[in-house]
PDB file of C-alpha atoms in Angstrom:
ATOM      1  CA  MET A 984     126.147 149.201 116.384  1.00 39.00           C
ATOM      2  CA  LYS A 985     129.637 149.896 118.297  1.00 39.00           C
ATOM      3  CA  GLN A 986     129.829 151.861 121.296  1.00 41.00           C
ATOM      4  CA  ALA A 987     129.439 155.580 120.809  1.00 38.00           C
ATOM      5  CA  ILE A 988     132.600 156.335 122.373  1.00 37.00           C
ATOM      6  CA  LEU A 989     136.097 155.491 120.811  1.00 42.00           C
ATOM      7  CA  SER A 990     138.348 153.351 122.934  1.00 44.00           C
ATOM      8  CA  ALA A 991     141.742 154.757 123.405  1.00 40.00           C
ATOM      9  CA  ALA A 992     143.118 151.793 121.302  1.00 42.00           C
ATOM     10  CA  PHE A 993     140.861 152.548 118.382  1.00 42.00           C
ATOM     11  CA  LEU A 994     142.140 156.507 118.502  1.00 44.00           C
ATOM     12  CA  LEU A 995     145.634 155.405 118.456  1.00 39.00           C
ATOM     13  CA  ALA A 996     145.344 153.085 115.659  1.00 45.00           C
ATOM     14  CA  VAL A 997     143.292 155.641 113.689  1.00 41.00           C
ATOM     15  CA  VAL A 998     145.806 158.266 114.016  1.00 41.00           C
ATOM     16  CA  HIS A 999     148.288 156.410 111.932  1.00 45.00           C
ATOM     17  CA  LEU A1000     146.020 155.204 109.324  1.00 44.00           C
ATOM     18  CA  SER A1001     145.731 156.767 105.742  1.00 42.00           C
ATOM     19  CA  PHE A1002     142.423 156.898 104.007  1.00 46.00           C
ATOM     20  CA  ALA A1003     140.543 153.715 104.045  1.00 44.00           C
ATOM     21  CA  LYS A1004     141.122 150.937 101.481  1.00 44.00           C
ATOM     22  CA  ALA A1005     138.893 151.370  98.344  1.00 40.00           C
ATOM     23  CA  HIS A1006     137.171 148.082  98.286  1.00 38.00           C
ATOM     24  CA  PHE A1007     139.829 146.343  97.057  1.00 37.00           C
ATOM     25  CA  SER A1008     152.468 165.734 117.513  1.00 24.00           C
ATOM     26  CA  ASN A1009     149.104 167.688 116.830  1.00 27.00           C
ATOM     27  CA  GLN A1010     149.910 170.984 115.134  1.00 29.00           C
ATOM     28  CA  ALA A1011     148.331 174.239 115.895  1.00 31.00           C
ATOM     29  CA  ILE A1012     145.386 174.987 113.711  1.00 29.00           C
ATOM     30  CA  GLY A1013     144.828 178.581 112.614  1.00 35.00           C
ATOM     31  CA  ASP A1014     141.561 180.289 112.993  1.00 37.00           C
ATOM     32  CA  LYS A1015     141.594 182.579 110.015  1.00 36.00           C
ATOM     33  CA  GLU A1016     138.824 182.010 107.778  1.00 42.00           C
ATOM     34  CA  LYS A1017     138.140 178.463 109.327  1.00 47.00           C
ATOM     35  CA  VAL A1018     135.001 176.893 108.321  1.00 53.00           C
ATOM     36  CA  PHE A1019     133.964 174.993 111.373  1.00 62.00           C
ATOM     37  CA  ALA A1020     132.345 171.691 111.218  1.00 63.00           C
ATOM     38  CA  ASP A1021     128.687 171.831 111.855  1.00 76.00           C
ATOM     39  CA  SER A1022     126.802 169.643 114.603  1.00 83.00           C
ATOM     40  CA  SER A1023     126.159 166.869 112.194  1.00 90.00           C
ATOM     41  CA  LEU A1024     129.735 166.285 111.392  1.00 92.00           C
ATOM     42  CA  LEU A1025     130.388 166.611 115.251  1.00 91.00           C
ATOM     43  CA  GLN A1026     128.142 163.707 115.699  1.00 90.00           C
ATOM     44  CA  GLY A1027     129.490 161.726 112.939  1.00 92.00           C
ATOM     45  CA  GLU A1028     126.870 162.343 110.397  1.00 92.00           C
ATOM     46  CA  ILE A1029     128.162 163.439 106.722  1.00 95.00           C
ATOM     47  CA  ASN A1030     125.513 165.265 105.165  1.00 94.00           C
ATOM     48  CA  PRO A1031     124.826 164.020 101.508  1.00 95.00           C
ATOM     49  CA  GLU A1032     124.783 167.480 100.253  1.00 96.00           C
ATOM     50  CA  MET A1033     128.631 167.420 100.943  1.00 97.00           C
ATOM     51  CA  LEU A1034     128.906 164.389  98.220  1.00 97.00           C
ATOM     52  CA  THR A1035     126.729 166.672  95.913  1.00 97.00           C
ATOM     53  CA  GLU A1036     129.025 169.531  96.399  1.00 97.00           C
ATOM     54  CA  VAL A1037     132.020 167.386  95.120  1.00 98.00           C
ATOM     55  CA  MET A1038     130.312 166.122  92.071  1.00 97.00           C
ATOM     56  CA  ASN A1039     128.988 169.590  91.311  1.00 96.00           C
ATOM     57  CA  ALA A1040     132.809 171.051  91.446  1.00 95.00           C
ATOM     58  CA  ILE A1041     133.541 168.756  88.417  1.00 93.00           C
ATOM     59  CA  GLY A1042     130.106 169.227  86.708  1.00 93.00           C
ATOM     60  CA  LEU A1043     129.047 165.463  87.158  1.00 95.00           C
ATOM     61  CA  HIS A1044     125.737 163.986  88.141  1.00 93.00           C
ATOM     62  CA  GLN A1045     125.620 162.740  91.674  1.00 93.00           C
ATOM     63  CA  ASP A1046     125.129 158.835  91.398  1.00 94.00           C
ATOM     64  CA  ILE A1047     127.242 157.765  94.394  1.00 97.00           C
ATOM     65  CA  GLU A1048     125.410 156.572  97.511  1.00 97.00           C
ATOM     66  CA  LEU A1049     126.640 157.506 100.968  1.00 98.00           C
ATOM     67  CA  LYS A1050     126.227 155.159 103.759  1.00 97.00           C
ATOM     68  CA  LYS A1051     126.982 154.470 107.426  1.00 97.00           C
ATOM     69  CA  ALA A1052     128.619 151.232 107.724  1.00 97.00           C
ATOM     70  CA  ASN A1053     130.991 149.032 109.836  1.00 96.00           C
ATOM     71  CA  VAL A1054     134.212 150.075 108.339  1.00 97.00           C
ATOM     72  CA  LEU A1055     137.504 151.173 109.976  1.00 95.00           C
ATOM     73  CA  ASN A1056     137.070 154.850 108.704  1.00 96.00           C
ATOM     74  CA  ILE A1057     135.855 155.804 105.218  1.00 98.00           C
ATOM     75  CA  GLU A1058     136.125 153.796 101.914  1.00 97.00           C
ATOM     76  CA  ALA A1059     135.086 153.445  98.238  1.00 97.00           C
ATOM     77  CA  SER A1060     133.067 150.382  97.355  1.00 96.00           C
ATOM     78  CA  VAL A1061     131.217 148.887  94.443  1.00 96.00           C
ATOM     79  CA  SER A1062     128.296 146.355  95.022  1.00 94.00           C
ATOM     80  CA  HIS A1063     125.920 145.062  92.327  1.00 94.00           C
ATOM     81  CA  GLY A1064     127.152 147.617  89.815  1.00 93.00           C
ATOM     82  CA  LYS A1065     126.332 150.439  92.456  1.00 96.00           C
ATOM     83  CA  ARG A1066     129.018 152.874  93.907  1.00 97.00           C
ATOM     84  CA  TYR A1067     129.034 153.694  97.338  1.00 98.00           C
ATOM     85  CA  VAL A1068     131.170 155.806  99.852  1.00 98.00           C
ATOM     86  CA  LEU A1069     130.896 153.752 103.221  1.00 98.00           C
ATOM     87  CA  TYR A1070     131.874 155.695 106.399  1.00 98.00           C
ATOM     88  CA  ASN A1071     132.234 155.164 110.071  1.00 97.00           C
ATOM     89  CA  PRO A1072     130.416 157.629 112.150  1.00 97.00           C
ATOM     90  CA  GLU A1073     132.769 157.425 115.191  1.00 97.00           C
ATOM     91  CA  PHE A1074     135.622 158.205 112.882  1.00 97.00           C
ATOM     92  CA  ILE A1075     133.981 161.181 111.241  1.00 97.00           C
ATOM     93  CA  ALA A1076     133.061 162.517 114.641  1.00 96.00           C
ATOM     94  CA  TRP A1077     136.524 161.948 115.916  1.00 96.00           C
ATOM     95  CA  ILE A1078     138.323 163.877 113.085  1.00 97.00           C
ATOM     96  CA  SER A1079     135.732 166.616 113.091  1.00 96.00           C
ATOM     97  CA  LYS A1080     136.202 167.269 116.654  1.00 95.00           C
ATOM     98  CA  LEU A1081     139.972 167.181 116.320  1.00 95.00           C
ATOM     99  CA  THR A1082     140.268 169.505 113.572  1.00 95.00           C
ATOM    100  CA  LYS A1083     137.265 171.653 114.349  1.00 93.00           C
ATOM    101  CA  SER A1084     136.509 172.195 110.770  1.00 93.00           C
ATOM    102  CA  LYS A1085     134.697 170.809 108.023  1.00 96.00           C
ATOM    103  CA  TRP A1086     137.477 170.542 105.433  1.00 97.00           C
ATOM    104  CA  ALA A1087     138.718 167.182 106.940  1.00 97.00           C
ATOM    105  CA  ALA A1088     135.578 165.251 106.375  1.00 97.00           C
ATOM    106  CA  MET A1089     135.270 166.978 103.101  1.00 98.00           C
ATOM    107  CA  ALA A1090     138.705 165.833 102.068  1.00 98.00           C
ATOM    108  CA  LEU A1091     138.159 162.332 102.865  1.00 98.00           C
ATOM    109  CA  LEU A1092     134.985 162.142 101.054  1.00 98.00           C
ATOM    110  CA  ALA A1093     136.664 163.959  97.874  1.00 98.00           C
ATOM    111  CA  HIS A1094     139.520 161.446  98.091  1.00 98.00           C
ATOM    112  CA  GLU A1095     137.085 158.432  98.147  1.00 98.00           C
ATOM    113  CA  VAL A1096     134.868 159.919  95.139  1.00 98.00           C
ATOM    114  CA  GLY A1097     138.379 160.227  93.487  1.00 98.00           C
ATOM    115  CA  HIS A1098     139.101 156.513  93.800  1.00 98.00           C
ATOM    116  CA  HIS A1099     135.521 155.752  91.926  1.00 97.00           C
ATOM    117  CA  LEU A1100     136.046 158.277  89.258  1.00 97.00           C
ATOM    118  CA  ASN A1101     139.615 157.182  88.524  1.00 96.00           C
ATOM    119  CA  GLY A1102     138.496 153.657  88.234  1.00 96.00           C
ATOM    120  CA  HIS A1103     140.301 152.226  91.014  1.00 96.00           C
ATOM    121  CA  THR A1104     137.118 150.466  92.462  1.00 94.00           C
ATOM    122  CA  LEU A1105     137.177 148.419  89.199  1.00 92.00           C
ATOM    123  CA  LYS A1106     140.618 147.083  89.627  1.00 89.00           C
ATOM    124  CA  LYS A1107     141.783 144.108  91.597  1.00 84.00           C
ATOM    125  CA  GLY A1108     144.664 144.109  94.454  1.00 82.00           C
ATOM    126  CA  GLY A1109     143.342 146.755  96.686  1.00 83.00           C
ATOM    127  CA  SER A1110     145.148 149.984  97.804  1.00 86.00           C
ATOM    128  CA  LYS A1111     148.219 150.831  96.187  1.00 94.00           C
ATOM    129  CA  PRO A1112     150.436 153.795  97.059  1.00 96.00           C
ATOM    130  CA  ALA A1113     150.166 155.096  93.391  1.00 96.00           C
ATOM    131  CA  LEU A1114     146.336 154.901  93.573  1.00 97.00           C
ATOM    132  CA  GLU A1115     146.249 156.758  96.734  1.00 97.00           C
ATOM    133  CA  LEU A1116     148.366 159.447  95.275  1.00 98.00           C
ATOM    134  CA  GLU A1117     145.748 159.949  92.418  1.00 98.00           C
ATOM    135  CA  ALA A1118     143.161 160.147  94.916  1.00 98.00           C
ATOM    136  CA  ASP A1119     144.824 162.721  96.901  1.00 98.00           C
ATOM    137  CA  GLU A1120     145.497 164.993  93.978  1.00 97.00           C
ATOM    138  CA  PHE A1121     141.904 164.717  93.125  1.00 98.00           C
ATOM    139  CA  ALA A1122     140.791 165.675  96.431  1.00 98.00           C
ATOM    140  CA  GLY A1123     143.288 168.701  96.316  1.00 98.00           C
ATOM    141  CA  PHE A1124     141.726 169.826  92.958  1.00 97.00           C
ATOM    142  CA  ILE A1125     138.271 169.357  94.345  1.00 98.00           C
ATOM    143  CA  LEU A1126     138.972 171.205  97.911  1.00 98.00           C
ATOM    144  CA  HIS A1127     140.366 174.121  95.891  1.00 97.00           C
ATOM    145  CA  ARG A1128     137.271 174.233  93.859  1.00 96.00           C
ATOM    146  CA  LEU A1129     135.238 174.158  96.917  1.00 97.00           C
ATOM    147  CA  GLY A1130     136.929 177.138  98.543  1.00 96.00           C
ATOM    148  CA  ALA A1131     139.576 175.358 100.684  1.00 97.00           C
ATOM    149  CA  SER A1132     143.093 176.942 101.392  1.00 97.00           C
ATOM    150  CA  LEU A1133     146.130 174.696 100.662  1.00 98.00           C
ATOM    151  CA  GLU A1134     146.516 174.286 104.577  1.00 98.00           C
ATOM    152  CA  GLU A1135     142.876 173.269 105.025  1.00 98.00           C
ATOM    153  CA  SER A1136     143.123 170.812 102.114  1.00 98.00           C
ATOM    154  CA  GLN A1137     146.301 169.131 103.559  1.00 98.00           C
ATOM    155  CA  GLU A1138     145.417 169.112 107.397  1.00 98.00           C
ATOM    156  CA  VAL A1139     143.758 165.684 107.782  1.00 97.00           C
ATOM    157  CA  MET A1140     146.945 164.275 106.596  1.00 98.00           C
ATOM    158  CA  LYS A1141     148.772 165.539 109.595  1.00 96.00           C
ATOM    159  CA  TYR A1142     146.453 163.321 111.752  1.00 96.00           C
ATOM    160  CA  ILE A1143     145.935 160.068 109.636  1.00 95.00           C
ATOM    161  CA  ALA A1144     148.731 159.532 107.324  1.00 96.00           C
ATOM    162  CA  ARG A1145     151.782 157.501 108.384  1.00 96.00           C
ATOM    163  CA  PRO A1146     155.242 159.268 108.073  1.00 96.00           C
ATOM    164  CA  GLU A1147     156.536 156.320 106.019  1.00 97.00           C
ATOM    165  CA  ILE A1148     155.498 154.355 102.826  1.00 95.00           C
ATOM    166  CA  THR A1149     153.764 151.092 103.398  1.00 93.00           C
ATOM    167  CA  ASN A1150     152.718 148.378 100.834  1.00 93.00           C
ATOM    168  CA  THR A1151     149.094 150.001 100.520  1.00 93.00           C
ATOM    169  CA  HIS A1152     149.715 153.959 101.003  1.00 96.00           C
ATOM    170  CA  PRO A1153     152.348 156.633 100.366  1.00 96.00           C
ATOM    171  CA  ALA A1154     154.289 158.453 103.090  1.00 98.00           C
ATOM    172  CA  ARG A1155     152.716 161.586 104.627  1.00 98.00           C
ATOM    173  CA  ALA A1156     154.909 164.112 102.696  1.00 98.00           C
ATOM    174  CA  SER A1157     154.353 162.425  99.251  1.00 98.00           C
ATOM    175  CA  ARG A1158     150.526 162.688 100.014  1.00 98.00           C
ATOM    176  CA  MET A1159     150.682 166.200 101.197  1.00 98.00           C
ATOM    177  CA  LEU A1160     152.546 167.119  97.854  1.00 98.00           C
ATOM    178  CA  ALA A1161     150.034 165.181  95.808  1.00 98.00           C
ATOM    179  CA  ILE A1162     147.206 167.298  97.281  1.00 98.00           C
ATOM    180  CA  GLN A1163     149.344 170.408  96.725  1.00 98.00           C
ATOM    181  CA  SER A1164     149.522 169.339  93.148  1.00 97.00           C
ATOM    182  CA  GLY A1165     145.775 168.862  92.546  1.00 97.00           C
ATOM    183  CA  TRP A1166     144.955 172.196  94.547  1.00 97.00           C
ATOM    184  CA  ASN A1167     147.567 174.168  92.149  1.00 96.00           C
ATOM    185  CA  ARG A1168     145.942 172.527  89.059  1.00 95.00           C
ATOM    186  CA  ALA A1169     142.597 174.024  90.180  1.00 95.00           C
ATOM    187  CA  ILE A1170     144.132 177.408  90.099  1.00 90.00           C
ATOM    188  CA  ASP A1171     144.269 177.182  86.195  1.00 77.00           C
ATOM    189  CA  ASN A1172     140.685 178.104  85.257  1.00 54.00           C
ATOM    190  CA  THR A1173     141.244 176.405  81.940  1.00 43.00           C
ATOM    191  CA  ALA A1174     141.296 173.065  83.711  1.00 47.00           C
ATOM    192  CA  THR A1175     138.197 171.072  82.428  1.00 51.00           C
ATOM    193  CA  ILE A1176     136.754 167.744  82.936  1.00 45.00           C
ATOM    194  CA  ALA A1177     134.611 165.900  80.228  1.00 35.00           C
ATOM    195  CA  LYS A1178     131.472 164.353  81.680  1.00 39.00           C
ATOM    196  CA  GLY A1179     132.243 160.667  82.310  1.00 42.00           C
ATOM    197  CA  GLU A1180     135.872 160.873  82.046  1.00 46.00           C
ATOM    198  CA  SER A1181     138.531 160.550  84.862  1.00 46.00           C
ATOM    199  CA  LEU A1182     140.313 163.757  86.012  1.00 47.00           C
ATOM    200  CA  PRO A1183     143.761 163.623  84.396  1.00 45.00           C
ATOM    201  CA  LEU A1184     145.381 163.982  87.773  1.00 44.00           C
ATOM    202  CA  HIS A1185     148.343 161.339  87.620  1.00 41.00           C
ATOM    203  CA  ILE A1186     151.714 162.195  88.976  1.00 34.00           C
ATOM    204  CA  ASN A1187     155.025 160.234  88.703  1.00 34.00           C
ATOM    205  CA  THR A1188     155.882 158.815  91.935  1.00 31.00           C
ATOM    206  CA  GLY A1189     159.078 157.529  91.139  1.00 36.00           C
ATOM    207  CA  ASN A1190     158.356 153.747  91.787  1.00 34.00           C
TER     208      ASN A1190
END
Protein backbone atom coordinates (compact mmCIF):
# COMPACT_ATOMS: atom_id res chain seq x y z
CA MET A 1 0.00 0.00 0.00
CA LYS A 2 1.23 3.48 -0.81
CA GLN A 3 2.43 5.71 1.98
CA ALA A 4 -0.42 7.27 3.92
CA ILE A 5 0.79 10.83 3.56
CA LEU A 6 0.38 12.33 0.10
CA SER A 7 3.57 13.66 -1.39
CA ALA A 8 3.72 17.27 -2.51
CA ALA A 9 4.01 16.12 -6.11
CA PHE A 10 0.89 13.99 -5.81
CA LEU A 11 -1.08 16.87 -4.31
CA LEU A 12 -0.08 19.25 -7.08
CA ALA A 13 -1.06 16.70 -9.70
CA VAL A 14 -4.43 15.89 -8.15
CA VAL A 15 -5.47 19.55 -7.85
CA HIS A 16 -5.52 19.76 -11.63
CA LEU A 17 -7.26 16.45 -12.31
CA SER A 18 -10.93 15.98 -13.07
CA PHE A 19 -13.02 13.05 -11.95
CA ALA A 20 -11.06 9.96 -12.85
CA LYS A 21 -11.37 7.96 -16.04
CA ALA A 22 -14.40 5.67 -16.19
CA HIS A 23 -12.51 2.42 -17.14
CA PHE A 24 -12.20 3.24 -20.32
CA SER A 25 -6.45 29.78 -5.56
CA ASN A 26 -8.65 27.98 -2.83
CA GLN A 27 -11.91 29.85 -2.36
CA ALA A 28 -13.51 30.52 0.98
CA ILE A 29 -15.94 27.88 2.15
CA GLY A 30 -19.09 29.14 3.82
CA ASP A 31 -20.10 27.66 7.15
CA LYS A 32 -23.86 28.01 6.69
CA GLU A 33 -25.56 24.64 7.02
CA LYS A 34 -22.34 22.85 6.15
CA VAL A 35 -22.48 19.08 6.53
CA PHE A 36 -19.01 18.25 7.79
CA ALA A 37 -17.12 15.20 6.65
CA ASP A 38 -17.29 12.38 9.17
CA SER A 39 -14.20 10.73 10.59
CA SER A 40 -14.30 7.86 8.10
CA LEU A 41 -14.08 10.24 5.13
CA LEU A 42 -11.25 12.14 6.76
CA GLN A 43 -9.43 8.81 7.02
CA GLY A 44 -10.10 8.04 3.36
CA GLU A 45 -12.93 5.57 3.90
CA ILE A 46 -16.13 5.93 1.85
CA ASN A 47 -19.02 4.42 3.79
CA PRO A 48 -20.97 2.00 1.54
CA GLU A 49 -24.14 3.65 2.84
CA MET A 50 -23.20 6.72 0.77
CA LEU A 51 -23.44 4.63 -2.39
CA THR A 52 -26.78 3.26 -1.22
CA GLU A 53 -28.00 6.84 -0.70
CA VAL A 54 -27.10 7.71 -4.29
CA MET A 55 -28.98 4.71 -5.67
CA ASN A 56 -31.97 5.28 -3.37
CA ALA A 57 -32.22 8.85 -4.67
CA ILE A 58 -33.25 7.46 -8.05
CA GLY A 59 -35.14 4.43 -6.79
CA LEU A 60 -32.71 1.81 -8.07
CA HIS A 61 -31.45 -1.34 -6.39
CA GLN A 62 -27.85 -1.04 -5.20
CA ASP A 63 -25.79 -3.43 -7.32
CA ILE A 64 -22.52 -1.50 -7.62
CA GLU A 65 -19.60 -2.58 -5.44
CA LEU A 66 -17.43 0.03 -3.74
CA LYS A 67 -13.77 -0.91 -3.35
CA LYS A 68 -10.47 0.66 -2.34
CA ALA A 69 -7.96 0.30 -5.15
CA ASN A 70 -4.65 1.46 -6.54
CA VAL A 71 -6.21 4.15 -8.76
CA LEU A 72 -5.33 7.82 -9.10
CA ASN A 73 -8.51 9.15 -7.49
CA ILE A 74 -11.89 7.51 -8.18
CA GLU A 75 -13.28 5.68 -11.19
CA ALA A 76 -16.14 3.57 -12.50
CA SER A 77 -15.15 0.15 -13.79
CA VAL A 78 -16.68 -3.09 -15.03
CA SER A 79 -14.99 -6.44 -14.48
CA HIS A 80 -16.45 -9.85 -15.36
CA GLY A 81 -19.87 -8.30 -15.77
CA LYS A 82 -19.88 -6.64 -12.33
CA ARG A 83 -19.94 -2.88 -11.80
CA TYR A 84 -17.51 -1.21 -9.42
CA VAL A 85 -16.58 2.20 -8.11
CA LEU A 86 -12.88 2.07 -7.24
CA TYR A 87 -11.31 4.77 -5.10
CA ASN A 88 -7.96 5.85 -3.70
CA PRO A 89 -8.29 6.39 0.09
CA GLU A 90 -5.49 8.98 0.08
CA PHE A 91 -7.34 11.09 -2.46
CA ILE A 92 -10.65 10.84 -0.59
CA ALA A 93 -8.97 11.85 2.68
CA TRP A 94 -7.26 14.78 0.96
CA ILE A 95 -10.37 16.21 -0.71
CA SER A 96 -12.49 15.68 2.42
CA LYS A 97 -9.98 17.49 4.62
CA LEU A 98 -9.68 20.28 2.06
CA THR A 99 -13.43 20.91 1.78
CA LYS A 100 -14.34 19.91 5.36
CA SER A 101 -17.56 18.48 3.97
CA LYS A 102 -19.04 15.15 2.93
CA TRP A 103 -20.38 16.62 -0.30
CA ALA A 104 -17.09 16.46 -2.21
CA ALA A 105 -16.90 12.69 -1.75
CA MET A 106 -20.61 12.36 -2.45
CA ALA A 107 -20.25 14.36 -5.68
CA LEU A 108 -17.36 12.15 -6.78
CA LEU A 109 -19.36 9.03 -5.99
CA ALA A 110 -22.50 10.26 -7.76
CA HIS A 111 -20.43 11.21 -10.81
CA GLU A 112 -19.03 7.69 -11.12
CA VAL A 113 -22.47 6.14 -10.64
CA GLY A 114 -23.59 8.43 -13.46
CA HIS A 115 -20.99 6.87 -15.73
CA HIS A 116 -22.42 3.44 -14.96
CA LEU A 117 -26.09 4.33 -15.34
CA ASN A 118 -25.53 6.28 -18.55
CA GLY A 119 -23.76 3.29 -20.07
CA HIS A 120 -20.38 4.98 -20.37
CA THR A 121 -18.49 2.03 -18.94
CA LEU A 122 -19.82 -0.15 -21.76
CA LYS A 123 -18.36 2.11 -24.45
CA LYS A 124 -14.87 1.95 -25.89
CA GLY A 125 -12.50 4.89 -26.05
CA GLY A 126 -12.29 6.00 -22.43
CA SER A 127 -13.22 9.40 -21.06
CA LYS A 128 -14.56 12.09 -23.38
CA PRO A 129 -15.75 15.62 -22.53
CA ALA A 130 -19.36 14.91 -23.53
CA LEU A 131 -19.53 11.81 -21.33
CA GLU A 132 -18.02 13.66 -18.39
CA LEU A 133 -20.65 16.38 -18.70
CA GLU A 134 -23.42 13.78 -18.63
CA ALA A 135 -21.95 12.31 -15.44
CA ASP A 136 -21.57 15.80 -13.95
CA GLU A 137 -25.19 16.62 -14.67
CA PHE A 138 -26.27 13.35 -13.11
CA ALA A 139 -24.22 14.19 -10.01
CA GLY A 140 -25.89 17.60 -9.73
CA PHE A 141 -29.32 15.96 -9.92
CA ILE A 142 -28.44 13.42 -7.23
CA LEU A 143 -26.85 15.93 -4.87
CA HIS A 144 -29.95 18.12 -4.95
CA ARG A 145 -32.04 15.04 -4.14
CA LEU A 146 -29.74 14.33 -1.19
CA GLY A 147 -30.02 17.87 0.19
CA ALA A 148 -26.87 19.60 -1.05
CA SER A 149 -26.98 23.26 -2.03
CA LEU A 150 -25.82 24.23 -5.52
CA GLU A 151 -22.59 25.60 -4.05
CA GLU A 152 -21.97 22.36 -2.15
CA SER A 153 -22.67 20.35 -5.29
CA GLN A 154 -20.16 22.32 -7.34
CA GLU A 155 -17.47 22.87 -4.73
CA VAL A 156 -15.28 19.88 -5.58
CA MET A 157 -14.77 21.26 -9.10
CA LYS A 158 -12.95 24.28 -7.68
CA TYR A 159 -10.15 21.95 -6.64
CA ILE A 160 -9.95 19.17 -9.20
CA ALA A 161 -11.19 20.44 -12.58
CA ARG A 162 -8.84 22.10 -15.05
CA PRO A 163 -9.76 25.61 -16.26
CA GLU A 164 -9.29 24.51 -19.88
CA ILE A 165 -10.78 21.67 -21.91
CA THR A 166 -8.66 18.58 -22.59
CA ASN A 167 -9.06 15.55 -24.85
CA THR A 168 -10.76 13.67 -22.02
CA HIS A 169 -12.43 16.27 -19.79
CA PRO A 170 -14.36 19.54 -20.17
CA ALA A 171 -13.23 22.89 -18.80
CA ARG A 172 -14.13 23.73 -15.21
CA ALA A 173 -16.77 26.30 -16.21
CA SER A 174 -18.57 23.76 -18.41
CA ARG A 175 -18.56 21.20 -15.63
CA MET A 176 -19.96 23.69 -13.13
CA LEU A 177 -22.77 24.49 -15.58
CA ALA A 178 -23.52 20.80 -16.09
CA ILE A 179 -23.81 20.27 -12.34
CA GLN A 180 -26.06 23.31 -12.11
CA SER A 181 -28.25 21.95 -14.92
CA GLY A 182 -28.71 18.63 -13.12
CA TRP A 183 -29.28 20.34 -9.79
CA ASN A 184 -31.98 22.56 -11.33
CA ARG A 185 -33.67 19.56 -12.97
CA ALA A 186 -34.10 17.96 -9.57
CA ILE A 187 -36.15 20.95 -8.44
CA ASP A 188 -38.89 19.74 -10.75
CA ASN A 189 -40.67 17.17 -8.60
CA THR A 190 -42.20 15.63 -11.72
CA ALA A 191 -38.79 14.39 -12.88
CA THR A 192 -38.99 10.61 -12.81
CA ILE A 193 -36.64 7.80 -13.67
CA ALA A 194 -37.87 4.41 -14.81
CA LYS A 195 -36.05 1.53 -13.19
CA GLY A 196 -33.32 0.18 -15.43
CA GLU A 197 -33.16 3.30 -17.61
CA SER A 198 -30.52 6.01 -17.67
CA LEU A 199 -31.31 9.49 -16.53
CA PRO A 200 -32.26 11.68 -19.51
CA LEU A 201 -29.61 14.19 -18.56
CA HIS A 202 -27.86 15.12 -21.78
CA ILE A 203 -26.72 18.61 -22.67
CA ASN A 204 -25.52 20.15 -25.91
CA THR A 205 -21.85 20.98 -25.51
CA GLY A 206 -21.63 22.65 -28.89
CA ASN A 207 -18.86 20.26 -30.01
